[in-house]
Amino acid sequence: MIEKMTIRKKEGRVVRRIVTIVTLVILLVVGIVGVSGYFYVTSALEPVNPEATTEIPLEIPMGSGISTISSILEENGIIKNARIFKYYTKFKNESNFQAGDYIMTQSMTLDEIIESLKTGKVYREPVFTVTVPEGLTLDQISGIIEKNTQYSAEEFLTLVNSTEFIQNMMGTYPDLITEEILNGSIRNALEGYLYPSTYSFYEENPSLQEIVETMISLTNDVVMQYASILEEKEMTAHQLLTFASLLEEEATAQTDRETIASVFYNRLDINMPLQTDPTVLYALGSHKDRVLYEDLEVDNPYNTYVIQGLPPGPIANAGKISIEATLNPTDTDYLYFLADAEGNNHFAKSYDEHLQNINKFLNQ
């Protein structure tokens, strides 16, 4: 009996030692795993190579979720671990990543990568920018190109009027640039197709074609947002840009654009000439502070005092406000409007009322 108790005590001590050793081993393993995991995750949150400068092109397909995007980034060596990137974006509640073509480097932080994917742009300082305001013609844009790039105004105008380049753009953006621009009455085929915006360029010397196509591409992106509305209205992209360009040149405020749009639509409905002065100036090919009566009679397909309907093409580049006003005009019975000396527009339903506005606001 005593021997059995002695044996059990010995076995108990052995068991306790084994339990203690196993527990220590487990704690040690957990500690090692924990520390290793901490350093692993910390490392995965850092850039792959902070000193890297090589640009890596990659594509994020339409409809890609965060799992797909994370895998693409890891496969291209932009991040260290797809799963960590996925958890990081969820922890920061980041979403709405855009599909498209990107150029990234291994020196980018996860936050820089996220910002790029959210904005659809490469997150880095541009080498230079080009700002194209609303309401400019190709002739005016040529001066901006000459001032901000290595290309001359003449080189720009040669390119945008090049048959080869125009055909190329028609093939690249078939829903935006159609055979309507080949109308023999159009002065410049791509007039109105270079969207007003500030463009950032990340190469020191991009080609002139790349610069111009970037502007056309943005026009395509903007206009195609309204594809279903255009189809419903039975309006082409060319007609939209043409109509919007008239508003861009006539209006001084957002509400005016929508009301002026209603005037133009009302006139079109009754086959009344649009009679808008900016088309006369475009027809003349020069800027004038005041349009004379003799100017209104100039025989030109852009002169809406002598033609019915819209001119053959845009007379300037229109911004989003004018595009949306074209698609969402105010519901009015106005047929006339004029701007006073301070640029405020006054509308009228009849010619007699319009004459009263002229006497009241212009003949003072």
Coordinates of C-alpha atoms in Angstrom, one line a residue:
M1 CA 0.0 0.0 0.0
I2 CA 2.8 2.3 1.0
E3 CA 4.6 1.5 -2.2
K4 CA 1.6 2.3 -4.3
M5 CA 1.2 5.7 -2.6
T6 CA 4.8 6.4 -3.2
I7 CA 4.5 5.4 -6.9
R8 CA 1.4 7.7 -7.2
K9 CA 3.2 10.6 -5.7
K10 CA 6.1 10.1 -8.1
E11 CA 3.6 9.9 -11.0
G12 CA 1.9 13.0 -9.8
R13 CA 5.2 14.9 -9.6
V14 CA 6.0 13.8 -13.1
V15 CA 2.6 14.8 -14.4
R16 CA 2.9 18.2 -12.8
R17 CA 6.3 18.7 -14.3
I18 CA 5.0 17.6 -17.7
V19 CA 2.1 20.0 -17.4
T20 CA 4.4 22.8 -16.3
I21 CA 6.8 22.1 -19.2
V22 CA 4.0 21.8 -21.7
T23 CA 2.4 25.0 -20.4
L24 CA 5.7 26.9 -20.6
V25 CA 6.3 25.6 -24.1
I26 CA 2.8 26.7 -25.1
L27 CA 3.3 30.1 -23.6
L28 CA 6.7 30.4 -25.3
V29 CA 5.3 29.4 -28.6
V30 CA 2.3 31.8 -28.2
G31 CA 4.8 34.5 -27.3
I32 CA 7.0 33.8 -30.2
V33 CA 4.0 33.6 -32.6
G34 CA 2.6 36.8 -31.1
V35 CA 5.9 38.7 -31.5
S36 CA 6.5 37.2 -34.9
G37 CA 2.9 38.0 -35.9
Y38 CA 3.3 41.6 -34.7
F39 CA 6.5 42.2 -36.7
Y40 CA 5.0 40.4 -39.7
V41 CA 1.9 42.6 -39.7
T42 CA 3.9 45.7 -39.1
S43 CA 6.2 44.9 -41.9
A44 CA 3.2 44.2 -44.2
L45 CA 1.9 47.6 -43.5
E46 CA 5.1 49.3 -44.7
P47 CA 6.0 50.0 -48.4
V48 CA 7.6 47.1 -50.2
N49 CA 10.7 49.2 -51.0
P50 CA 10.8 52.8 -49.8
E51 CA 13.6 53.6 -52.2
A52 CA 11.9 52.2 -55.3
T53 CA 11.4 54.4 -58.3
T54 CA 10.4 51.9 -61.0
E55 CA 6.9 52.5 -62.3
I56 CA 4.7 49.4 -62.4
P57 CA 1.6 49.5 -64.6
L58 CA -1.4 47.5 -63.5
E59 CA -5.1 47.2 -64.3
I60 CA -8.0 47.1 -61.9
P61 CA -10.9 45.5 -63.9
M62 CA -14.5 46.8 -63.7
G63 CA -16.4 45.2 -60.8
S64 CA -13.3 44.2 -58.8
G65 CA -13.9 43.8 -55.1
I66 CA -11.4 44.4 -52.4
S67 CA -10.2 40.7 -52.5
T68 CA -9.5 40.9 -56.2
I69 CA -7.8 44.3 -55.9
S70 CA -5.7 43.1 -53.0
S71 CA -4.6 40.1 -55.0
I72 CA -3.7 42.2 -58.1
L73 CA -1.6 44.5 -55.9
E74 CA 0.3 41.6 -54.3
E75 CA 0.8 39.9 -57.7
N76 CA 2.3 43.1 -59.1
G77 CA 4.6 43.6 -56.0
I78 CA 2.9 46.8 -54.9
I79 CA 2.0 45.4 -51.5
K80 CA 3.6 42.6 -49.3
N81 CA 0.4 40.8 -48.3
A82 CA -3.0 40.9 -49.9
R83 CA -4.8 39.7 -46.7
I84 CA -3.3 42.4 -44.6
F85 CA -4.1 45.1 -47.2
K86 CA -7.7 43.8 -47.3
Y87 CA -8.0 43.9 -43.5
Y88 CA -6.4 47.4 -43.4
T89 CA -8.9 48.9 -45.8
K90 CA -11.8 47.3 -43.9
F91 CA -10.4 48.6 -40.6
K92 CA -10.2 52.1 -42.0
N93 CA -13.7 51.7 -43.6
E94 CA -12.3 52.5 -47.1
S95 CA -14.3 51.6 -50.2
N96 CA -15.5 52.9 -53.6
F97 CA -12.3 51.9 -55.4
Q98 CA -12.3 52.8 -59.1
A99 CA -11.5 50.5 -62.0
G100 CA -8.9 51.6 -64.5
D101 CA -5.2 51.6 -65.5
Y102 CA -2.7 52.6 -62.8
I103 CA 1.0 53.3 -62.5
M104 CA 2.3 52.6 -59.0
T105 CA 5.6 52.0 -57.3
Q106 CA 6.8 49.8 -54.5
S107 CA 7.6 52.9 -52.5
M108 CA 4.0 53.8 -52.1
T109 CA 2.4 53.5 -48.6
L110 CA -0.9 51.7 -48.1
D111 CA -2.6 55.1 -47.6
E112 CA -1.2 56.4 -50.9
I113 CA -2.4 53.2 -52.7
I114 CA -5.8 53.6 -51.2
E115 CA -6.0 57.3 -52.2
S116 CA -5.0 56.3 -55.7
L117 CA -7.7 53.7 -56.0
K118 CA -10.4 56.0 -54.6
T119 CA -9.6 58.9 -56.9
G120 CA -8.6 56.9 -60.0
K121 CA -5.4 58.8 -60.2
V122 CA -1.7 58.0 -59.4
Y123 CA -1.0 59.4 -56.0
R124 CA 2.1 61.5 -56.6
E125 CA 3.0 65.0 -57.4
P126 CA 2.5 65.9 -61.1
V127 CA 5.4 67.2 -63.1
F128 CA 3.1 69.9 -64.5
T129 CA -0.5 70.8 -64.9
V130 CA -2.6 72.4 -67.6
T131 CA -5.8 74.2 -66.8
V132 CA -8.4 74.7 -69.5
P133 CA -11.3 77.0 -68.4
E134 CA -14.9 76.7 -69.7
G135 CA -16.0 78.5 -72.8
L136 CA -12.8 78.3 -74.8
T137 CA -12.3 77.5 -78.5
L138 CA -9.6 75.3 -79.9
D139 CA -7.8 78.5 -81.0
Q140 CA -7.8 79.7 -77.4
I141 CA -6.8 76.4 -76.0
S142 CA -3.8 76.3 -78.4
G143 CA -2.4 79.3 -76.5
I144 CA -2.7 77.5 -73.2
I145 CA -0.9 74.5 -74.6
E146 CA 1.9 76.6 -75.9
K147 CA 2.3 78.4 -72.5
N148 CA 2.3 75.3 -70.4
T149 CA 4.0 72.6 -72.5
Q150 CA 6.9 72.3 -75.0
Y151 CA 4.5 72.3 -77.9
S152 CA 3.5 75.3 -80.0
A153 CA 0.0 76.5 -80.7
E154 CA 0.5 75.7 -84.3
E155 CA 1.5 72.1 -83.5
F156 CA -1.6 71.7 -81.4
L157 CA -3.9 73.0 -84.1
T158 CA -2.2 70.9 -86.7
L159 CA -2.9 67.8 -84.5
V160 CA -6.5 68.5 -83.7
N161 CA -7.2 69.1 -87.4
S162 CA -5.3 66.0 -88.5
T163 CA -7.5 63.6 -90.4
E164 CA -5.5 60.6 -89.0
F165 CA -5.9 61.9 -85.4
I166 CA -9.6 62.6 -85.8
Q167 CA -10.2 59.1 -87.2
N168 CA -8.2 57.6 -84.4
M169 CA -10.3 59.5 -81.8
M170 CA -13.5 58.4 -83.6
G171 CA -12.4 54.8 -83.3
T172 CA -11.4 55.1 -79.7
Y173 CA -14.5 57.0 -78.5
P174 CA -17.2 55.9 -81.0
D175 CA -20.1 56.8 -78.7
L176 CA -18.8 60.3 -78.3
I177 CA -17.2 61.3 -81.6
T178 CA -19.4 60.2 -84.5
E179 CA -19.5 61.1 -88.2
E180 CA -21.5 64.2 -87.2
I181 CA -18.1 66.0 -86.8
L182 CA -17.3 65.3 -90.4
N183 CA -20.0 67.7 -91.5
G184 CA -18.4 70.0 -94.1
S185 CA -19.8 73.1 -92.5
I186 CA -17.9 72.4 -89.2
R187 CA -14.9 74.7 -88.8
N188 CA -12.9 72.4 -86.4
A189 CA -14.0 68.8 -86.1
L190 CA -13.0 68.5 -82.4
E191 CA -14.3 71.9 -81.3
G192 CA -16.0 71.5 -78.0
Y193 CA -14.6 68.0 -77.4
L194 CA -11.7 69.0 -75.1
Y195 CA -13.2 69.2 -71.6
P196 CA -12.6 72.2 -69.4
S197 CA -10.6 71.0 -66.3
T198 CA -7.2 71.0 -64.7
Y199 CA -5.1 68.2 -66.0
S200 CA -2.1 66.7 -64.1
F201 CA 0.7 65.0 -66.0
Y202 CA 3.3 62.8 -64.4
E203 CA 5.7 62.5 -67.2
E204 CA 8.1 65.3 -68.0
N205 CA 7.5 65.2 -71.7
P206 CA 4.2 63.5 -72.6
S207 CA 3.4 63.4 -76.3
L208 CA 1.0 66.1 -77.6
Q209 CA -1.4 63.4 -78.7
E210 CA -1.4 62.1 -75.1
I211 CA -2.2 65.5 -73.8
V212 CA -5.1 66.1 -76.2
E213 CA -6.5 62.6 -75.8
T214 CA -6.5 63.0 -72.0
M215 CA -8.9 66.0 -72.5
I216 CA -11.1 64.1 -75.0
S217 CA -11.2 61.1 -72.7
L218 CA -12.6 63.2 -69.8
T219 CA -15.2 64.6 -72.2
N220 CA -16.2 61.0 -72.9
D221 CA -16.4 60.2 -69.2
V222 CA -18.6 63.2 -68.5
V223 CA -20.9 62.8 -71.5
M224 CA -21.4 59.1 -71.2
Q225 CA -22.8 59.6 -67.7
Y226 CA -25.9 60.9 -69.4
A227 CA -26.1 58.2 -72.1
S228 CA -29.6 57.0 -70.9
I229 CA -30.9 60.5 -70.8
L230 CA -29.6 61.3 -74.3
E231 CA -31.3 58.2 -75.6
E232 CA -34.5 59.1 -73.9
K233 CA -34.3 62.6 -75.4
E234 CA -33.2 61.3 -78.8
M235 CA -30.3 63.6 -78.6
T236 CA -26.7 62.8 -79.8
A237 CA -23.6 63.6 -77.9
H238 CA -22.7 66.0 -80.6
Q239 CA -26.0 67.8 -80.3
L240 CA -25.5 67.9 -76.5
L241 CA -22.1 69.5 -76.7
T242 CA -23.3 72.0 -79.4
F243 CA -26.3 73.1 -77.3
A244 CA -24.3 73.2 -74.1
S245 CA -21.6 75.4 -75.8
L246 CA -24.3 78.0 -76.5
L247 CA -25.3 78.1 -72.9
E248 CA -21.7 78.3 -71.8
E249 CA -21.2 81.5 -73.9
E250 CA -24.5 83.1 -73.1
A251 CA -25.1 82.5 -69.4
T252 CA -23.6 84.2 -66.3
A253 CA -25.1 82.0 -63.6
Q254 CA -26.3 78.4 -63.2
T255 CA -30.0 79.3 -62.9
D256 CA -29.6 81.4 -66.1
R257 CA -28.3 78.5 -68.0
E258 CA -31.3 76.4 -67.2
T259 CA -33.7 79.2 -68.1
I260 CA -31.8 80.1 -71.3
A261 CA -31.9 76.5 -72.2
S262 CA -35.7 76.6 -72.0
V263 CA -35.7 79.7 -74.3
F264 CA -33.7 77.8 -76.9
Y265 CA -35.9 74.7 -76.7
N266 CA -39.0 76.8 -77.0
R267 CA -37.6 78.5 -80.1
L268 CA -36.6 75.1 -81.6
D269 CA -40.2 73.8 -81.0
I270 CA -41.7 76.6 -83.1
N271 CA -38.9 76.7 -85.7
M272 CA -37.8 80.1 -84.6
P273 CA -34.1 81.0 -85.1
L274 CA -32.0 80.8 -81.9
Q275 CA -30.5 84.2 -82.6
T276 CA -27.7 84.0 -80.1
D277 CA -24.8 86.5 -80.5
P278 CA -21.9 84.1 -79.6
T279 CA -22.6 82.1 -82.7
V280 CA -22.2 85.3 -84.8
L281 CA -18.9 86.0 -83.1
Y282 CA -17.8 82.4 -83.8
A283 CA -18.9 82.8 -87.4
L284 CA -16.9 86.0 -87.7
G285 CA -13.9 84.3 -86.2
S286 CA -13.0 87.2 -84.0
H287 CA -14.0 88.7 -80.6
K288 CA -16.0 91.9 -80.6
D289 CA -17.3 93.8 -77.6
R290 CA -20.5 94.6 -79.4
V291 CA -22.3 92.7 -82.2
L292 CA -23.5 95.1 -85.0
Y293 CA -26.6 94.7 -87.0
E294 CA -24.6 94.1 -90.1
D295 CA -22.8 91.2 -88.3
L296 CA -26.2 89.5 -87.8
E297 CA -26.5 89.1 -91.5
V298 CA -23.2 87.3 -92.1
D299 CA -23.7 84.3 -94.4
N300 CA -22.2 81.5 -92.2
P301 CA -23.6 78.1 -91.1
Y302 CA -22.8 79.0 -87.5
N303 CA -24.8 82.3 -87.6
T304 CA -28.1 81.4 -85.7
Y305 CA -29.7 84.6 -86.9
V306 CA -29.8 83.2 -90.5
I307 CA -30.0 79.5 -89.9
Q308 CA -32.7 77.4 -88.3
G309 CA -31.9 75.1 -85.4
L310 CA -28.5 74.5 -83.8
P311 CA -25.2 75.4 -85.5
P312 CA -23.4 72.5 -87.1
G313 CA -21.1 72.0 -84.1
P314 CA -20.0 73.4 -80.7
I315 CA -18.7 76.9 -80.6
A316 CA -16.6 76.4 -77.4
N317 CA -16.0 73.8 -74.7
A318 CA -18.9 73.5 -72.3
G319 CA -18.6 72.6 -68.6
K320 CA -20.7 70.2 -66.6
I321 CA -23.2 72.9 -65.4
S322 CA -24.0 73.8 -69.0
I323 CA -24.3 70.2 -70.0
E324 CA -26.7 69.4 -67.1
A325 CA -28.7 72.6 -67.9
T326 CA -29.1 71.4 -71.5
L327 CA -30.5 68.1 -70.2
N328 CA -32.6 69.7 -67.4
P329 CA -34.0 73.0 -68.6
T330 CA -36.4 75.1 -66.6
D331 CA -40.1 74.7 -67.8
T332 CA -41.0 78.2 -69.1
D333 CA -42.8 79.9 -71.9
Y334 CA -40.0 82.4 -72.5
L335 CA -38.9 83.1 -76.0
Y336 CA -36.6 86.1 -75.5
F337 CA -33.9 87.2 -73.1
L338 CA -31.3 89.9 -72.9
A339 CA -28.4 90.8 -70.6
D340 CA -28.2 94.2 -69.0
A341 CA -25.0 96.2 -68.4
E342 CA -24.2 94.3 -65.2
G343 CA -24.7 90.9 -66.9
N344 CA -28.1 90.1 -65.4
N345 CA -30.4 88.3 -67.8
H346 CA -34.1 89.4 -68.3
F347 CA -36.6 87.1 -69.9
A348 CA -39.8 87.7 -71.9
K349 CA -42.6 85.6 -73.3
S350 CA -43.4 87.9 -76.1
Y351 CA -41.6 90.3 -78.5
D352 CA -43.5 93.3 -77.0
E353 CA -42.4 92.3 -73.5
H354 CA -38.8 91.9 -74.9
L355 CA -38.9 95.4 -76.3
Q356 CA -40.0 96.7 -73.0
N357 CA -37.0 95.0 -71.4
I358 CA -34.7 96.6 -74.0
N359 CA -36.1 100.1 -73.2
K360 CA -35.9 99.4 -69.5
F361 CA -32.5 97.8 -69.2
L362 CA -30.5 98.8 -72.3
N363 CA -31.8 102.2 -73.4
Q364 CA -31.2 104.1 -70.2

